[in-house]
Amino acid sequence: MVFSTVLTSSPHVLLGPIKTTTNSPIIRRTIRCSSASVSTQFDLKTYWTSLIKEIDQKLDEAVPIQYPQRIYEAMRYSVLAKGAKRAPPVMCVAACELFGGNRLAAFPTACALEMVHAASLIHDDLPCMDDDPSRRGQPSNHTVFGVDMAILAGDALFPLGFRHIVSHTPTDLVPEARLLRVIAEIARAVGSTGMAAGQFLDLEGGPNAVDFVQEKKFGEMGQCSAVCGGILAGASDEEIQRLRKYGQAVGVLYQVVDDIREAKIAGESKVDEEKKKGKSYVSVYGVEKAMEVAEELRSQAKEELDGLMKYGDRVLPLYSFVDYAADRGFTFELQV
């Protein structure tokens, strides 16, 4: 449910100087020079764009048109959506490569993450959920195919993702025990204690719901993506915990920044309109406090990666994701 917006059209840095108030203090963490500047040394745009092309091709092969044709058309509409950044699968591949894993070992799980991500977005957009008629600048799945087909498409994508992991992961690269851990991790992330719980509280609302909703609806996919990559490559339990905290922080950071950008474009009237819903830090606390939250999340994510510096340059993609999530420092030129 995170990383779901259209490719950014604004390259400008979002997070400027952060002001603090007596009502909303911010704790600043000290980040070592290596982690503060390391992402500027890595060409994330080239790395990311190259992976998108590979992942798109594998997704196209993974979801072919077959009987019943209408369901598969609906599945492909969301999985192969124009403008998708493929952030969950790219993060999975980057985490796998960090620990010396072969990206061929990560691609089946990466594709499965995109299928699960697409399914969650299809269901989120339904009239009985968030009731969104569009996604990434295009009509939502249910707007094109109807609510019935959208529900079936989402229902079909979840198990297809699990099956794809089992049937396509090279057994000479990933032991079976690791695959079972990956499947369990994805099931946990999307289940009743994960993203489903976040969507439940999103519907129910409540004055103190924003942290839980953000962490579950948006942080879970980031967390799951990073953790799955680490599991595939055989990362230690301590390293998996670092990836878990890192991915959670990046996932929420991405959404908080999206909310800030939307509020700045739409103006205060939009913020006031959303306050009744209480679904974001901006709607509950305002833009300035949301910017403080974003800066703290950026620090948290980088702090977790500080413990993985022994892997040298292989940590650069994950560092770069943090700054991209906060600043949106470049645009993509993709063939769509």
Short mmCIF file of C-alpha atoms in Angstrom, two decimals:
data_model
loop_
_atom_site.label_atom_id
_atom_site.label_comp_id
_atom_site.label_asym_id
_atom_site.label_seq_id
_atom_site.Cartn_x
_atom_site.Cartn_y
_atom_site.Cartn_z
CA MET A 1 0.00 0.00 0.00
CA VAL A 2 3.03 2.19 0.11
CA PHE A 3 4.92 3.45 -2.96
CA SER A 4 1.68 3.68 -4.87
CA THR A 5 1.77 7.14 -6.43
CA VAL A 6 2.53 8.14 -10.00
CA LEU A 7 6.08 8.91 -11.07
CA THR A 8 7.00 12.27 -9.64
CA SER A 9 7.07 15.27 -11.92
CA SER A 10 8.85 17.59 -9.50
CA PRO A 11 12.56 17.18 -8.83
CA HIS A 12 12.69 19.78 -6.07
CA VAL A 13 13.88 18.95 -2.61
CA LEU A 14 10.95 18.79 -0.25
CA LEU A 15 12.33 18.88 3.25
CA GLY A 16 13.77 22.25 4.13
CA PRO A 17 14.83 23.61 7.51
CA ILE A 18 12.85 22.00 10.29
CA LYS A 19 11.34 24.20 12.95
CA THR A 20 10.51 22.91 16.40
CA THR A 21 7.88 24.07 18.81
CA THR A 22 7.33 23.47 22.50
CA ASN A 23 4.27 21.41 21.64
CA SER A 24 5.94 19.17 19.11
CA PRO A 25 9.67 18.71 19.82
CA ILE A 26 11.75 16.69 17.43
CA ILE A 27 14.60 14.45 18.46
CA ARG A 28 17.54 14.77 16.13
CA ARG A 29 19.84 11.82 15.75
CA THR A 30 23.46 12.28 14.81
CA ILE A 31 24.25 10.59 11.51
CA ARG A 32 27.85 9.75 10.66
CA CYS A 33 29.37 11.44 7.65
CA SER A 34 29.45 8.17 5.75
CA SER A 35 25.69 7.76 5.94
CA ALA A 36 24.79 11.40 5.50
CA SER A 37 26.59 11.81 2.20
CA VAL A 38 26.84 8.29 0.87
CA SER A 39 23.67 8.35 -1.23
CA THR A 40 25.00 11.22 -3.34
CA GLN A 41 27.78 8.92 -4.54
CA PHE A 42 25.39 6.43 -6.10
CA ASP A 43 23.38 6.75 -9.33
CA LEU A 44 20.06 5.49 -7.99
CA LYS A 45 18.13 6.62 -11.05
CA THR A 46 20.12 4.38 -13.41
CA TYR A 47 20.04 1.45 -11.00
CA TRP A 48 16.30 1.78 -10.40
CA THR A 49 15.35 2.35 -14.05
CA SER A 50 17.36 -0.67 -15.17
CA LEU A 51 15.66 -2.89 -12.61
CA ILE A 52 12.21 -1.58 -13.57
CA LYS A 53 12.75 -2.80 -17.13
CA GLU A 54 13.76 -6.27 -15.96
CA ILE A 55 10.91 -6.50 -13.46
CA ASP A 56 8.32 -5.28 -15.97
CA GLN A 57 9.36 -8.00 -18.41
CA LYS A 58 9.16 -10.69 -15.73
CA LEU A 59 5.76 -9.45 -14.54
CA ASP A 60 4.46 -9.53 -18.10
CA GLU A 61 5.53 -13.16 -18.35
CA ALA A 62 4.18 -14.01 -14.89
CA VAL A 63 0.61 -12.83 -15.56
CA PRO A 64 -0.30 -14.00 -19.09
CA ILE A 65 -3.79 -13.71 -20.51
CA GLN A 66 -5.63 -17.02 -20.14
CA TYR A 67 -9.04 -18.29 -19.12
CA PRO A 68 -10.98 -16.67 -17.53
CA GLN A 69 -9.73 -13.85 -19.70
CA ARG A 70 -11.56 -10.96 -18.02
CA ILE A 71 -10.01 -11.66 -14.64
CA TYR A 72 -6.52 -11.83 -16.12
CA GLU A 73 -7.09 -8.58 -17.98
CA ALA A 74 -8.04 -6.92 -14.70
CA MET A 75 -4.99 -8.43 -12.97
CA ARG A 76 -2.63 -7.22 -15.69
CA TYR A 77 -4.22 -3.76 -15.71
CA SER A 78 -3.01 -3.14 -12.16
CA VAL A 79 0.16 -5.22 -12.08
CA LEU A 80 1.49 -3.70 -15.31
CA ALA A 81 0.13 -0.22 -14.60
CA LYS A 82 1.75 2.66 -16.43
CA GLY A 83 3.90 4.86 -14.23
CA ALA A 84 4.55 2.28 -11.52
CA LYS A 85 7.96 2.76 -9.88
CA ARG A 86 8.23 -0.88 -8.74
CA ALA A 87 9.63 0.30 -5.40
CA PRO A 88 8.80 -2.89 -3.43
CA PRO A 89 10.52 -5.27 -5.88
CA VAL A 90 13.47 -2.93 -6.41
CA MET A 91 13.99 -2.66 -2.65
CA CYS A 92 13.80 -6.44 -2.37
CA VAL A 93 16.49 -6.89 -5.02
CA ALA A 94 18.69 -4.21 -3.45
CA ALA A 95 18.45 -5.85 -0.01
CA CYS A 96 19.28 -9.25 -1.49
CA GLU A 97 22.32 -7.88 -3.32
CA LEU A 98 23.46 -6.08 -0.16
CA PHE A 99 24.23 -9.44 1.46
CA GLY A 100 25.82 -10.90 -1.66
CA GLY A 101 22.72 -12.58 -3.05
CA ASN A 102 22.15 -13.08 -6.76
CA ARG A 103 19.36 -10.92 -8.14
CA LEU A 104 18.10 -13.95 -10.08
CA ALA A 105 17.26 -15.41 -6.68
CA ALA A 106 15.28 -12.30 -5.77
CA PHE A 107 13.27 -11.72 -8.95
CA PRO A 108 10.45 -14.23 -8.25
CA THR A 109 9.86 -12.76 -4.78
CA ALA A 110 10.22 -9.25 -6.19
CA CYS A 111 7.47 -9.99 -8.72
CA ALA A 112 5.32 -11.53 -6.00
CA LEU A 113 5.67 -8.37 -3.91
CA GLU A 114 4.45 -6.28 -6.84
CA MET A 115 1.47 -8.63 -7.31
CA VAL A 116 0.59 -8.37 -3.62
CA HIS A 117 1.10 -4.62 -3.72
CA ALA A 118 -1.17 -4.29 -6.76
CA ALA A 119 -3.83 -6.46 -5.11
CA SER A 120 -3.81 -4.30 -2.00
CA LEU A 121 -4.22 -1.15 -4.09
CA ILE A 122 -7.11 -2.68 -6.05
CA HIS A 123 -8.94 -3.45 -2.82
CA ASP A 124 -8.05 -0.12 -1.19
CA ASP A 125 -9.60 1.78 -4.08
CA LEU A 126 -12.97 -0.04 -3.90
CA PRO A 127 -16.07 2.05 -3.10
CA CYS A 128 -16.50 0.21 0.21
CA MET A 129 -12.91 1.06 1.22
CA ASP A 130 -11.17 4.32 0.25
CA ASP A 131 -13.48 4.89 -2.73
CA ASP A 132 -10.80 6.21 -5.09
CA PRO A 133 -11.82 6.44 -8.76
CA SER A 134 -8.23 6.81 -10.00
CA ARG A 135 -4.76 5.42 -9.32
CA ARG A 136 -1.48 6.77 -10.73
CA GLY A 137 -3.41 9.16 -12.93
CA GLN A 138 -5.44 6.33 -14.49
CA PRO A 139 -8.93 4.99 -13.67
CA SER A 140 -8.91 2.56 -10.76
CA ASN A 141 -9.36 -1.11 -11.47
CA HIS A 142 -12.99 -1.19 -10.40
CA THR A 143 -13.73 1.90 -12.50
CA VAL A 144 -12.64 0.01 -15.62
CA PHE A 145 -13.64 -3.57 -14.88
CA GLY A 146 -16.38 -3.18 -12.28
CA VAL A 147 -16.32 -3.92 -8.56
CA ASP A 148 -16.89 -7.65 -9.04
CA MET A 149 -13.93 -8.15 -11.38
CA ALA A 150 -11.72 -5.90 -9.25
CA ILE A 151 -12.39 -8.01 -6.17
CA LEU A 152 -11.65 -11.20 -8.10
CA ALA A 153 -8.48 -9.73 -9.60
CA GLY A 154 -7.18 -8.81 -6.17
CA ASP A 155 -8.16 -12.17 -4.73
CA ALA A 156 -6.32 -13.94 -7.57
CA LEU A 157 -3.14 -11.88 -7.33
CA PHE A 158 -2.43 -12.72 -3.69
CA PRO A 159 -2.09 -16.50 -4.17
CA LEU A 160 -0.45 -16.08 -7.57
CA GLY A 161 2.35 -14.20 -5.85
CA PHE A 162 2.97 -17.03 -3.39
CA ARG A 163 2.84 -19.64 -6.16
CA HIS A 164 5.28 -17.61 -8.26
CA ILE A 165 7.85 -17.63 -5.45
CA VAL A 166 7.65 -21.39 -5.04
CA SER A 167 7.61 -22.28 -8.72
CA HIS A 168 10.19 -19.81 -10.07
CA THR A 169 12.87 -19.31 -7.42
CA PRO A 170 16.04 -21.22 -8.42
CA THR A 171 16.46 -24.00 -5.86
CA ASP A 172 20.25 -23.95 -6.28
CA LEU A 173 20.32 -20.31 -5.12
CA VAL A 174 17.75 -20.26 -2.29
CA PRO A 175 17.21 -23.11 0.20
CA GLU A 176 13.63 -24.16 0.82
CA ALA A 177 13.73 -22.99 4.42
CA ARG A 178 14.37 -19.42 3.28
CA LEU A 179 11.46 -19.55 0.84
CA LEU A 180 9.16 -20.61 3.67
CA ARG A 181 10.33 -17.64 5.72
CA VAL A 182 9.72 -15.30 2.78
CA ILE A 183 6.18 -16.62 2.27
CA ALA A 184 5.46 -16.31 5.99
CA GLU A 185 6.81 -12.74 5.99
CA ILE A 186 4.58 -11.65 3.10
CA ALA A 187 1.55 -13.36 4.65
CA ARG A 188 2.20 -11.55 7.92
CA ALA A 189 2.59 -8.18 6.21
CA VAL A 190 -0.72 -8.35 4.32
CA GLY A 191 -2.74 -10.16 6.97
CA SER A 192 -4.96 -9.28 9.90
CA THR A 193 -2.09 -7.89 11.97
CA GLY A 194 -0.50 -6.09 9.02
CA MET A 195 -1.94 -4.07 6.15
CA ALA A 196 -5.46 -5.38 6.72
CA ALA A 197 -5.31 -4.05 10.27
CA GLY A 198 -4.22 -0.66 8.96
CA GLN A 199 -7.09 -0.56 6.48
CA PHE A 200 -9.52 -1.53 9.26
CA LEU A 201 -8.49 1.38 11.46
CA ASP A 202 -8.40 3.65 8.41
CA LEU A 203 -12.10 2.87 7.95
CA GLU A 204 -12.95 3.09 11.65
CA GLY A 205 -11.01 6.28 12.30
CA GLY A 206 -10.26 7.61 15.75
CA PRO A 207 -8.26 10.47 17.30
CA ASN A 208 -5.12 8.38 17.91
CA ALA A 209 -5.25 6.22 14.82
CA VAL A 210 -2.80 8.03 12.55
CA ASP A 211 0.41 6.34 13.74
CA PHE A 212 -1.07 2.86 13.52
CA VAL A 213 -2.66 3.50 10.12
CA GLN A 214 0.56 4.90 8.65
CA GLU A 215 2.73 2.11 10.03
CA LYS A 216 0.40 -0.69 8.91
CA LYS A 217 -0.95 0.62 5.59
CA PHE A 218 2.33 2.05 4.34
CA GLY A 219 5.20 0.86 6.52
CA GLU A 220 4.42 -2.83 6.21
CA MET A 221 5.15 -3.08 2.48
CA GLY A 222 8.48 -1.28 2.83
CA GLN A 223 9.39 -3.48 5.78
CA CYS A 224 8.37 -6.68 4.02
CA SER A 225 10.22 -5.79 0.82
CA ALA A 226 13.54 -5.15 2.57
CA VAL A 227 13.22 -8.14 4.89
CA CYS A 228 12.39 -10.58 2.08
CA GLY A 229 15.49 -9.54 0.18
CA GLY A 230 17.62 -10.09 3.25
CA ILE A 231 16.08 -13.50 3.96
CA LEU A 232 16.72 -14.68 0.41
CA ALA A 233 20.40 -13.80 0.72
CA GLY A 234 20.84 -15.40 4.13
CA ALA A 235 21.13 -12.28 6.29
CA SER A 236 21.51 -12.84 10.04
CA ASP A 237 18.67 -12.27 12.49
CA GLU A 238 20.27 -9.02 13.66
CA GLU A 239 20.58 -7.82 10.07
CA ILE A 240 16.97 -8.77 9.35
CA GLN A 241 15.90 -6.65 12.32
CA ARG A 242 17.80 -3.68 10.91
CA LEU A 243 16.12 -4.19 7.54
CA ARG A 244 12.73 -4.42 9.25
CA LYS A 245 13.16 -1.09 11.02
CA TYR A 246 14.71 0.48 7.93
CA GLY A 247 11.92 -0.63 5.60
CA GLN A 248 9.22 0.46 8.04
CA ALA A 249 10.73 3.94 8.34
CA VAL A 250 11.16 4.34 4.56
CA GLY A 251 7.63 3.14 3.84
CA VAL A 252 6.03 5.62 6.23
CA LEU A 253 8.44 8.37 5.13
CA TYR A 254 7.36 7.94 1.53
CA GLN A 255 3.70 8.36 2.38
CA VAL A 256 4.25 11.28 4.78
CA VAL A 257 6.15 13.12 2.03
CA ASP A 258 3.36 12.36 -0.46
CA ASP A 259 0.85 13.88 1.97
CA ILE A 260 3.01 16.97 2.49
CA ARG A 261 3.43 17.47 -1.25
CA GLU A 262 -0.30 17.10 -1.84
CA ALA A 263 -1.10 19.56 0.94
CA LYS A 264 1.34 22.14 -0.41
CA ILE A 265 -0.15 21.86 -3.88
CA ALA A 266 -3.79 21.86 -2.77
CA GLY A 267 -3.41 24.50 -0.04
CA GLU A 268 -4.79 24.76 3.46
CA SER A 269 -8.37 24.19 2.34
CA LYS A 270 -7.47 20.63 1.43
CA VAL A 271 -5.78 20.11 4.79
CA ASP A 272 -8.85 21.42 6.62
CA GLU A 273 -11.08 19.16 4.55
CA GLU A 274 -9.01 16.10 5.45
CA LYS A 275 -8.76 16.85 9.17
CA LYS A 276 -12.04 15.13 9.89
CA LYS A 277 -10.66 11.88 8.50
CA GLY A 278 -7.44 11.89 10.52
CA LYS A 279 -5.69 9.59 8.06
CA SER A 280 -2.33 11.33 7.79
CA TYR A 281 0.14 13.32 9.86
CA VAL A 282 -0.67 16.37 7.75
CA SER A 283 -4.40 16.11 8.37
CA VAL A 284 -3.94 15.57 12.12
CA TYR A 285 -0.95 17.76 12.96
CA GLY A 286 -0.41 20.07 9.99
CA VAL A 287 2.36 20.42 7.43
CA GLU A 288 5.10 21.66 9.76
CA LYS A 289 4.76 18.77 12.21
CA ALA A 290 4.54 16.32 9.32
CA MET A 291 7.86 17.68 8.02
CA GLU A 292 9.39 17.04 11.44
CA VAL A 293 8.09 13.47 11.34
CA ALA A 294 9.57 13.00 7.85
CA GLU A 295 12.98 14.23 8.93
CA GLU A 296 12.97 11.94 11.94
CA LEU A 297 11.99 8.96 9.77
CA ARG A 298 14.86 9.74 7.42
CA SER A 299 17.26 9.73 10.37
CA GLN A 300 15.82 6.47 11.71
CA ALA A 301 16.21 4.69 8.37
CA LYS A 302 19.82 5.81 7.93
CA GLU A 303 20.66 4.89 11.51
CA GLU A 304 19.67 1.29 10.82
CA LEU A 305 21.87 1.20 7.72
CA ASP A 306 24.84 2.48 9.73
CA GLY A 307 25.05 -1.00 11.23
CA LEU A 308 25.46 -2.52 7.76
CA MET A 309 28.38 -0.37 6.59
CA LYS A 310 30.67 -3.41 6.65
CA TYR A 311 29.13 -4.39 3.30
CA GLY A 312 30.65 -1.33 1.67
CA ASP A 313 29.25 -0.04 -1.59
CA ARG A 314 26.49 -2.66 -1.65
CA VAL A 315 24.60 -0.60 0.93
CA LEU A 316 24.43 2.43 -1.40
CA PRO A 317 21.10 1.62 -3.09
CA LEU A 318 19.29 1.37 0.25
CA TYR A 319 20.85 4.61 1.48
CA SER A 320 19.79 6.32 -1.73
CA PHE A 321 16.18 5.13 -1.34
CA VAL A 322 15.95 7.08 1.91
CA ASP A 323 16.90 10.41 0.38
CA TYR A 324 14.74 9.78 -2.66
CA ALA A 325 11.74 9.07 -0.43
CA ALA A 326 12.32 12.38 1.35
CA ASP A 327 13.42 14.65 -1.50
CA ARG A 328 12.21 13.08 -4.78
CA GLY A 329 15.45 14.31 -6.29
CA PHE A 330 14.96 13.02 -9.82
CA THR A 331 12.33 11.95 -12.32
CA PHE A 332 11.99 8.78 -14.35
CA GLU A 333 11.81 8.65 -18.14
CA LEU A 334 10.20 5.29 -18.73
CA GLN A 335 8.79 3.76 -21.88
CA VAL A 336 5.14 3.18 -21.08
#
